[in-house]
Amino acid sequence: MKCVNEKIRNGHQVDMQLVNLKDRSSILALIVITLLFGLMLWPFYAAIFWATALAVLFWPIYERILSSMPRSPALASLLTIVACVLLVVVPLALVAISAAQEVVQLYDHLLGDGGSGIEARIHQAAMTAPPWLRAWLEWMGLNQLDGIRGNTVQILEQALQFIASHAVAVGQDTLRLAVSFTLMLYLLFFAFRDGTKVVDNLRDALPIERSYLGELGLRFENMVKATIKGSLMVAGIQGALGGVLFWLLGIQGAVLWGVVMAVLSLIPVLGAWLVWGPVALYLLATGEVAKAALMAAFGAGVIGLIDNILRPILVGKEARMPDYIVLLSTLGGISLFGLTGLVAGPVIAAFFMAAWSLFVARNTSGESSTPHASAESENSG
């Protein structure tokens, strides 16, 4: 009888080992297949990311449209995509086209004929500069016109060539851009129509508590909305105000410099002042004191304060990330994803912070409840 029990026990252990081995093999195969699938989709990361981001942002509009036609989710999805294109894609495309045209015009105007345009402007600035500015330039060792001209031409040439090269690259890669844009709209359609089902399937598939996933998803949604609205809307407003100011003051390339200010506003520490600051100094050096004063006052008093005024309203104190996290995530996102990283980096950082803050909060509440529970058991005993 004892031998029979040992055989049964040994057989049961062998069966358990085989089951564990099968489970581990299944998990390993699932991980490998998932990694291969993700690697296959990697070339389309930009389309997937923007489709997801736009679906999160425009979901309230989709729900409102769907409430008026509950039996036609496909039509509601199409109408939401039309609204998204009209509100976001078309304005950005028009701004991008205008900025690309101004790059070519500005390059020909300033750097044409060996930089004669820059030379004429520097010569004018040197002749009309106030005495104190000349003394300061001399003290800084910048009183030599040829040296200033050479350095300025080199800096502007490199900057404009960088912008122009990227614009040309985008123009030459029009087919790929069109395919990516079409794929984004295609994914966006299914994100609206089947988004709820996809989220439910993920909750069922992931080996995590549904309550935890629900809290994490809600916090991630709120932080993504706040991050995108707080970053893109504030940067867009700063760039628009800067472009209007440049246009009113008659500075060439107003749309281009507005776009540059908007992009720089996405990166902490940098900001729009890197554009309007040097222009204000140039206006001062050329004797246009009133324009220089207006540029400096509007840049510091309006454009510079937009971030401090609007961002807390759009983002809120709870969802706002520290500036150093935004800076590191933005630079890291750019290095990994290119221009998409300007938004993808902070969004990933927002998800990281949401996941860890929720994890810490749940562990802290669990630890704090343990002594209370033990005390209750002692009292009941």
Coordinates of C-alpha atoms in Angstrom, one line a residue:
M1 CA 0.0 0.0 0.0
K2 CA 2.9 2.3 0.8
C3 CA 4.5 1.6 -2.5
V4 CA 1.3 2.4 -4.3
N5 CA 1.0 5.7 -2.5
E6 CA 4.6 6.6 -3.4
K7 CA 4.0 5.7 -7.0
I8 CA 0.8 7.9 -7.1
R9 CA 2.7 10.8 -5.4
N10 CA 5.6 10.5 -7.8
G11 CA 3.3 10.3 -10.8
H12 CA 1.4 13.4 -9.5
Q13 CA 4.7 15.3 -9.2
V14 CA 5.7 14.3 -12.7
D15 CA 2.3 15.5 -14.0
M16 CA 2.7 18.8 -12.2
Q17 CA 6.2 19.3 -13.6
L18 CA 4.9 18.6 -17.1
V19 CA 2.0 21.0 -16.5
N20 CA 4.4 23.7 -15.3
L21 CA 6.8 23.0 -18.2
K22 CA 3.9 23.4 -20.6
D23 CA 2.7 26.6 -19.0
R24 CA 6.2 28.1 -19.1
S25 CA 6.6 27.0 -22.7
S26 CA 3.3 28.6 -23.6
I27 CA 4.2 31.8 -21.8
L28 CA 7.6 31.9 -23.6
A29 CA 6.1 31.2 -26.9
L30 CA 3.5 34.0 -26.3
I31 CA 6.3 36.4 -25.4
V32 CA 8.3 35.5 -28.5
I33 CA 5.3 35.8 -30.8
T34 CA 4.3 39.2 -29.2
L35 CA 7.8 40.5 -29.6
L36 CA 7.9 39.4 -33.2
F37 CA 4.5 41.0 -33.9
G38 CA 5.7 44.3 -32.2
L39 CA 8.9 44.2 -34.3
M40 CA 6.8 43.8 -37.4
L41 CA 4.6 46.8 -36.5
W42 CA 7.5 49.0 -35.5
P43 CA 7.9 50.7 -39.0
F44 CA 4.3 52.0 -38.5
Y45 CA 4.8 53.3 -34.9
A46 CA 4.0 56.9 -35.9
A47 CA 0.7 56.0 -37.5
I48 CA -0.2 53.8 -34.5
F49 CA 0.8 56.4 -31.9
W50 CA -1.1 59.3 -33.6
A51 CA -4.2 57.2 -34.2
T52 CA -4.2 56.2 -30.5
A53 CA -3.6 59.8 -29.3
L54 CA -6.3 61.3 -31.6
A55 CA -8.7 58.6 -30.5
V56 CA -8.2 59.5 -26.9
L57 CA -8.5 63.2 -27.6
F58 CA -11.6 63.0 -29.9
W59 CA -13.4 60.2 -28.0
P60 CA -15.9 62.7 -26.3
I61 CA -16.8 64.0 -29.8
Y62 CA -17.3 60.4 -31.1
E63 CA -19.5 59.6 -28.1
R64 CA -21.6 62.7 -28.7
I65 CA -22.1 61.9 -32.4
L66 CA -22.8 58.2 -31.6
S67 CA -25.5 59.2 -29.1
S68 CA -27.4 60.8 -32.0
M69 CA -27.1 57.7 -34.2
P70 CA -26.6 54.7 -31.9
R71 CA -27.2 52.1 -34.6
S72 CA -24.5 53.5 -36.9
P73 CA -21.1 53.3 -35.1
A74 CA -19.3 53.2 -38.4
L75 CA -20.9 56.4 -39.7
A76 CA -20.3 58.1 -36.3
S77 CA -16.6 57.1 -36.6
L78 CA -16.4 58.5 -40.1
L79 CA -17.9 61.8 -39.0
T80 CA -15.5 62.0 -36.1
I81 CA -12.6 61.5 -38.4
V82 CA -13.8 64.3 -40.7
A83 CA -14.0 66.6 -37.7
C84 CA -10.5 65.5 -36.6
V85 CA -9.1 66.2 -40.1
L86 CA -10.8 69.6 -40.4
L87 CA -9.8 70.7 -36.9
V88 CA -6.2 69.3 -36.7
V89 CA -4.8 68.0 -39.9
V90 CA -5.8 70.7 -42.4
P91 CA -4.6 73.6 -40.3
L92 CA -1.3 71.9 -39.6
A93 CA -0.8 71.0 -43.3
L94 CA -1.4 74.6 -44.3
V95 CA 1.0 75.9 -41.7
A96 CA 3.7 73.4 -42.8
I97 CA 3.3 74.3 -46.5
S98 CA 3.6 78.1 -45.7
A99 CA 6.6 77.4 -43.5
A100 CA 8.4 75.4 -46.2
Q101 CA 7.8 78.2 -48.8
E102 CA 9.2 80.7 -46.4
V103 CA 12.3 78.6 -45.8
V104 CA 13.2 78.8 -49.5
Q105 CA 12.4 82.6 -49.7
L106 CA 14.4 83.3 -46.5
Y107 CA 17.4 81.3 -47.7
D108 CA 17.5 83.1 -51.0
H109 CA 17.0 86.5 -49.4
L110 CA 19.6 86.2 -46.6
L111 CA 22.1 83.7 -48.0
G112 CA 21.9 84.3 -51.7
D113 CA 24.9 85.6 -53.6
G114 CA 27.3 84.4 -50.9
G115 CA 25.5 85.9 -48.0
S116 CA 25.3 89.4 -49.4
G117 CA 21.9 89.9 -47.7
I118 CA 23.4 89.2 -44.3
E119 CA 26.4 91.4 -45.0
A120 CA 24.1 94.3 -45.9
R121 CA 22.1 93.9 -42.7
I122 CA 25.1 93.6 -40.5
H123 CA 26.7 96.6 -42.1
Q124 CA 23.5 98.6 -41.5
A125 CA 23.4 97.4 -37.9
A126 CA 27.0 98.4 -37.4
M127 CA 26.4 101.9 -38.8
T128 CA 23.2 102.6 -36.8
A129 CA 24.1 100.8 -33.5
P130 CA 24.0 103.0 -30.4
P131 CA 27.4 103.9 -28.9
W132 CA 26.9 101.8 -25.8
L133 CA 26.2 98.7 -28.0
R134 CA 29.4 99.4 -30.1
A135 CA 31.4 99.7 -26.8
W136 CA 29.9 96.4 -25.6
L137 CA 30.6 94.6 -28.9
E138 CA 34.2 95.9 -28.7
W139 CA 34.5 94.7 -25.1
M140 CA 33.2 91.3 -26.2
G141 CA 35.7 91.2 -29.1
L142 CA 32.9 91.4 -31.7
N143 CA 33.7 94.7 -33.2
Q144 CA 35.2 93.2 -36.4
L145 CA 32.5 93.3 -39.1
D146 CA 34.1 90.5 -41.1
G147 CA 34.2 88.2 -38.1
I148 CA 30.6 88.9 -37.2
R149 CA 29.4 88.5 -40.8
G150 CA 31.3 85.2 -41.1
N151 CA 29.9 83.7 -37.9
T152 CA 26.4 84.9 -38.6
V153 CA 26.4 83.6 -42.1
Q154 CA 27.7 80.3 -40.9
I155 CA 25.1 79.9 -38.1
L156 CA 22.2 81.0 -40.3
E157 CA 23.4 78.8 -43.1
Q158 CA 23.6 75.7 -40.9
A159 CA 20.2 76.4 -39.3
L160 CA 18.4 77.1 -42.6
Q161 CA 20.1 74.1 -44.3
F162 CA 19.0 71.9 -41.4
I163 CA 15.4 73.1 -41.8
A164 CA 15.5 72.9 -45.6
S165 CA 17.0 69.4 -45.6
H166 CA 14.3 68.1 -43.4
A167 CA 11.7 69.9 -45.6
V168 CA 13.2 68.4 -48.7
A169 CA 13.4 64.9 -47.1
V170 CA 9.7 65.2 -46.2
G171 CA 8.9 66.3 -49.8
Q172 CA 10.9 63.5 -51.3
D173 CA 9.3 60.9 -49.0
T174 CA 5.8 62.1 -49.9
L175 CA 4.6 58.5 -50.8
R176 CA 5.6 57.1 -47.5
L177 CA 4.1 60.0 -45.7
A178 CA 0.8 59.6 -47.6
V179 CA 0.8 55.8 -46.8
S180 CA 1.5 56.5 -43.1
F181 CA -1.3 59.2 -43.0
T182 CA -3.8 56.9 -44.7
L183 CA -2.9 54.1 -42.3
M184 CA -3.4 56.5 -39.4
L185 CA -6.9 57.4 -40.6
Y186 CA -7.7 53.7 -41.1
L187 CA -6.6 52.8 -37.6
L188 CA -8.4 55.8 -36.2
F189 CA -11.7 54.5 -37.7
F190 CA -11.4 51.2 -36.0
A191 CA -10.2 52.9 -32.8
F192 CA -13.4 54.8 -32.6
R193 CA -15.7 52.0 -33.8
D194 CA -14.1 49.1 -31.8
G195 CA -12.2 51.0 -29.1
T196 CA -14.4 49.7 -26.3
K197 CA -14.1 46.1 -27.4
V198 CA -10.3 46.3 -27.8
V199 CA -10.0 47.8 -24.3
D200 CA -12.2 45.0 -22.8
N201 CA -10.2 42.3 -24.6
L202 CA -6.9 43.8 -23.3
R203 CA -8.4 43.7 -19.7
D204 CA -9.3 40.1 -20.1
A205 CA -6.0 39.1 -21.7
L206 CA -3.6 40.8 -19.4
P207 CA -2.8 38.9 -16.1
I208 CA -3.5 42.0 -14.0
E209 CA -6.5 42.7 -11.7
R210 CA -9.3 44.4 -13.6
S211 CA -9.7 47.0 -10.9
Y212 CA -6.0 47.9 -11.1
L213 CA -6.2 48.1 -14.9
G214 CA -9.3 50.3 -14.7
E215 CA -7.6 52.7 -12.4
L216 CA -4.5 52.7 -14.5
G217 CA -6.4 53.2 -17.7
L218 CA -8.4 56.1 -16.3
R219 CA -5.3 57.8 -14.9
F220 CA -3.4 57.2 -18.1
E221 CA -6.2 58.7 -20.2
N222 CA -6.4 61.8 -18.0
M223 CA -2.6 62.3 -18.0
V224 CA -2.4 61.8 -21.8
K225 CA -5.1 64.3 -22.4
A226 CA -3.5 66.8 -20.1
T227 CA 0.0 66.3 -21.5
I228 CA -1.0 66.6 -25.1
K229 CA -3.3 69.6 -24.5
G230 CA -0.9 71.2 -22.2
S231 CA 2.1 70.8 -24.5
L232 CA 0.6 71.2 -28.0
M233 CA -2.0 73.9 -27.3
V234 CA 0.4 76.0 -25.2
A235 CA 3.1 75.7 -27.8
G236 CA 0.7 76.4 -30.6
I237 CA -0.6 79.5 -28.9
Q238 CA 2.9 80.8 -28.2
G239 CA 4.0 80.1 -31.8
A240 CA 0.9 81.8 -33.2
L241 CA 1.4 84.9 -31.0
G242 CA 5.0 85.0 -32.0
G243 CA 4.2 84.7 -35.7
V244 CA 1.5 87.4 -35.5
L245 CA 4.0 89.7 -33.7
F246 CA 6.7 89.1 -36.4
W247 CA 4.1 89.8 -39.2
L248 CA 2.9 93.0 -37.5
L249 CA 6.5 94.2 -37.2
G250 CA 7.2 93.4 -40.9
I251 CA 9.8 90.7 -40.2
Q252 CA 10.2 88.2 -43.1
G253 CA 9.3 84.6 -42.5
A254 CA 6.7 85.2 -39.8
V255 CA 5.0 81.7 -40.3
L256 CA 8.4 80.0 -40.3
W257 CA 9.6 81.7 -37.1
G258 CA 6.2 81.0 -35.5
V259 CA 6.6 77.3 -36.2
V260 CA 10.1 77.4 -34.8
M261 CA 8.9 79.1 -31.6
A262 CA 6.1 76.6 -31.2
V263 CA 8.6 73.7 -31.5
L264 CA 11.1 75.2 -29.1
S265 CA 8.2 75.9 -26.7
L266 CA 7.7 72.1 -26.4
I267 CA 11.2 71.8 -24.9
P268 CA 11.7 73.1 -21.3
V269 CA 14.6 75.4 -20.7
L270 CA 14.7 76.4 -24.4
G271 CA 11.5 78.1 -25.4
A272 CA 10.4 80.8 -27.8
W273 CA 12.8 83.4 -26.4
L274 CA 15.6 81.8 -28.5
V275 CA 13.8 83.3 -31.6
W276 CA 12.4 86.6 -30.4
G277 CA 15.3 87.5 -28.2
P278 CA 18.0 87.8 -31.0
V279 CA 15.5 89.5 -33.2
A280 CA 14.8 92.1 -30.6
L281 CA 18.6 92.7 -30.2
Y282 CA 18.9 93.1 -34.0
L283 CA 16.1 95.6 -34.1
L284 CA 17.8 97.5 -31.3
A285 CA 21.1 97.4 -33.1
T286 CA 19.6 98.8 -36.3
G287 CA 18.1 101.7 -34.5
E288 CA 14.5 100.5 -34.5
V289 CA 14.1 101.0 -30.7
A290 CA 10.3 101.1 -30.7
K291 CA 10.1 97.7 -32.5
A292 CA 12.8 96.3 -30.3
A293 CA 11.0 97.4 -27.1
L294 CA 7.7 96.0 -28.4
M295 CA 9.3 92.7 -29.3
A296 CA 11.0 92.4 -25.9
A297 CA 7.9 93.5 -23.9
F298 CA 5.5 91.3 -25.8
G299 CA 7.9 88.3 -25.9
A300 CA 8.6 88.4 -22.1
G301 CA 5.3 89.7 -20.9
V302 CA 2.9 87.7 -23.1
I303 CA 4.6 84.9 -24.9
G304 CA 6.7 84.0 -22.0
L305 CA 3.8 84.0 -19.5
I306 CA 1.5 82.0 -21.6
D307 CA 3.1 78.8 -20.3
N308 CA 2.6 79.8 -16.7
I309 CA -1.0 81.0 -17.2
L310 CA -2.5 78.4 -19.6
R311 CA -0.7 75.2 -18.7
P312 CA -2.1 75.0 -15.1
I313 CA -5.5 75.6 -16.5
L314 CA -5.2 73.0 -19.3
V315 CA -3.2 70.4 -17.4
G316 CA -4.0 70.9 -13.7
K317 CA -1.6 70.6 -10.8
E318 CA -2.1 66.9 -10.3
A319 CA -1.3 65.8 -13.9
R320 CA 1.5 68.3 -14.5
M321 CA 4.9 66.6 -14.8
P322 CA 8.2 68.2 -13.4
D323 CA 10.1 70.2 -16.0
Y324 CA 13.1 67.9 -15.8
I325 CA 11.0 64.9 -16.6
V326 CA 9.4 66.7 -19.6
L327 CA 12.9 67.7 -20.8
L328 CA 14.4 64.3 -20.5
S329 CA 11.4 62.5 -22.0
T330 CA 11.2 65.0 -24.9
L331 CA 14.9 64.7 -25.8
G332 CA 14.8 60.9 -25.4
G333 CA 11.6 60.7 -27.5
I334 CA 13.2 62.8 -30.3
S335 CA 16.2 60.5 -30.3
L336 CA 14.0 57.4 -30.6
F337 CA 11.0 58.5 -32.6
G338 CA 12.1 61.7 -34.5
L339 CA 9.6 64.5 -34.6
T340 CA 6.9 62.2 -33.2
G341 CA 9.0 62.0 -30.0
L342 CA 8.1 65.6 -29.2
V343 CA 4.8 64.3 -28.1
A344 CA 5.4 60.5 -27.7
G345 CA 8.2 61.1 -25.2
P346 CA 6.1 63.0 -22.7
V347 CA 3.2 60.7 -23.2
I348 CA 5.3 57.6 -22.4
A349 CA 6.6 59.5 -19.3
A350 CA 3.0 60.3 -18.3
F351 CA 2.2 56.6 -18.5
F352 CA 5.3 55.7 -16.5
M353 CA 4.4 58.2 -13.8
A354 CA 0.7 57.1 -13.7
A355 CA 1.7 53.4 -13.4
W356 CA 4.2 53.9 -10.6
S357 CA 2.1 56.5 -8.7
L358 CA -0.8 54.1 -8.7
F359 CA 1.4 51.1 -7.7
V360 CA 2.9 53.1 -4.8
A361 CA -0.5 54.3 -3.7
R362 CA -1.9 50.8 -3.7
N363 CA 1.1 49.4 -1.7
T364 CA 1.0 52.2 0.7
S365 CA -2.7 51.7 1.4
G366 CA -2.2 48.0 1.8
E367 CA 0.6 48.5 4.3
S368 CA -1.4 51.1 6.3
S369 CA -4.4 48.8 6.4
T370 CA -2.5 45.8 7.8
P371 CA -1.8 47.2 11.3
H372 CA -5.4 48.3 11.5
A373 CA -6.7 44.8 10.6
S374 CA -4.4 43.2 13.1
A375 CA -5.6 45.6 15.8
E376 CA -9.2 44.7 15.1
S377 CA -8.4 41.0 15.3
E378 CA -6.7 41.5 18.7
N379 CA -9.7 43.5 20.0
S380 CA -12.1 40.9 18.8
G381 CA -10.0 38.2 20.5

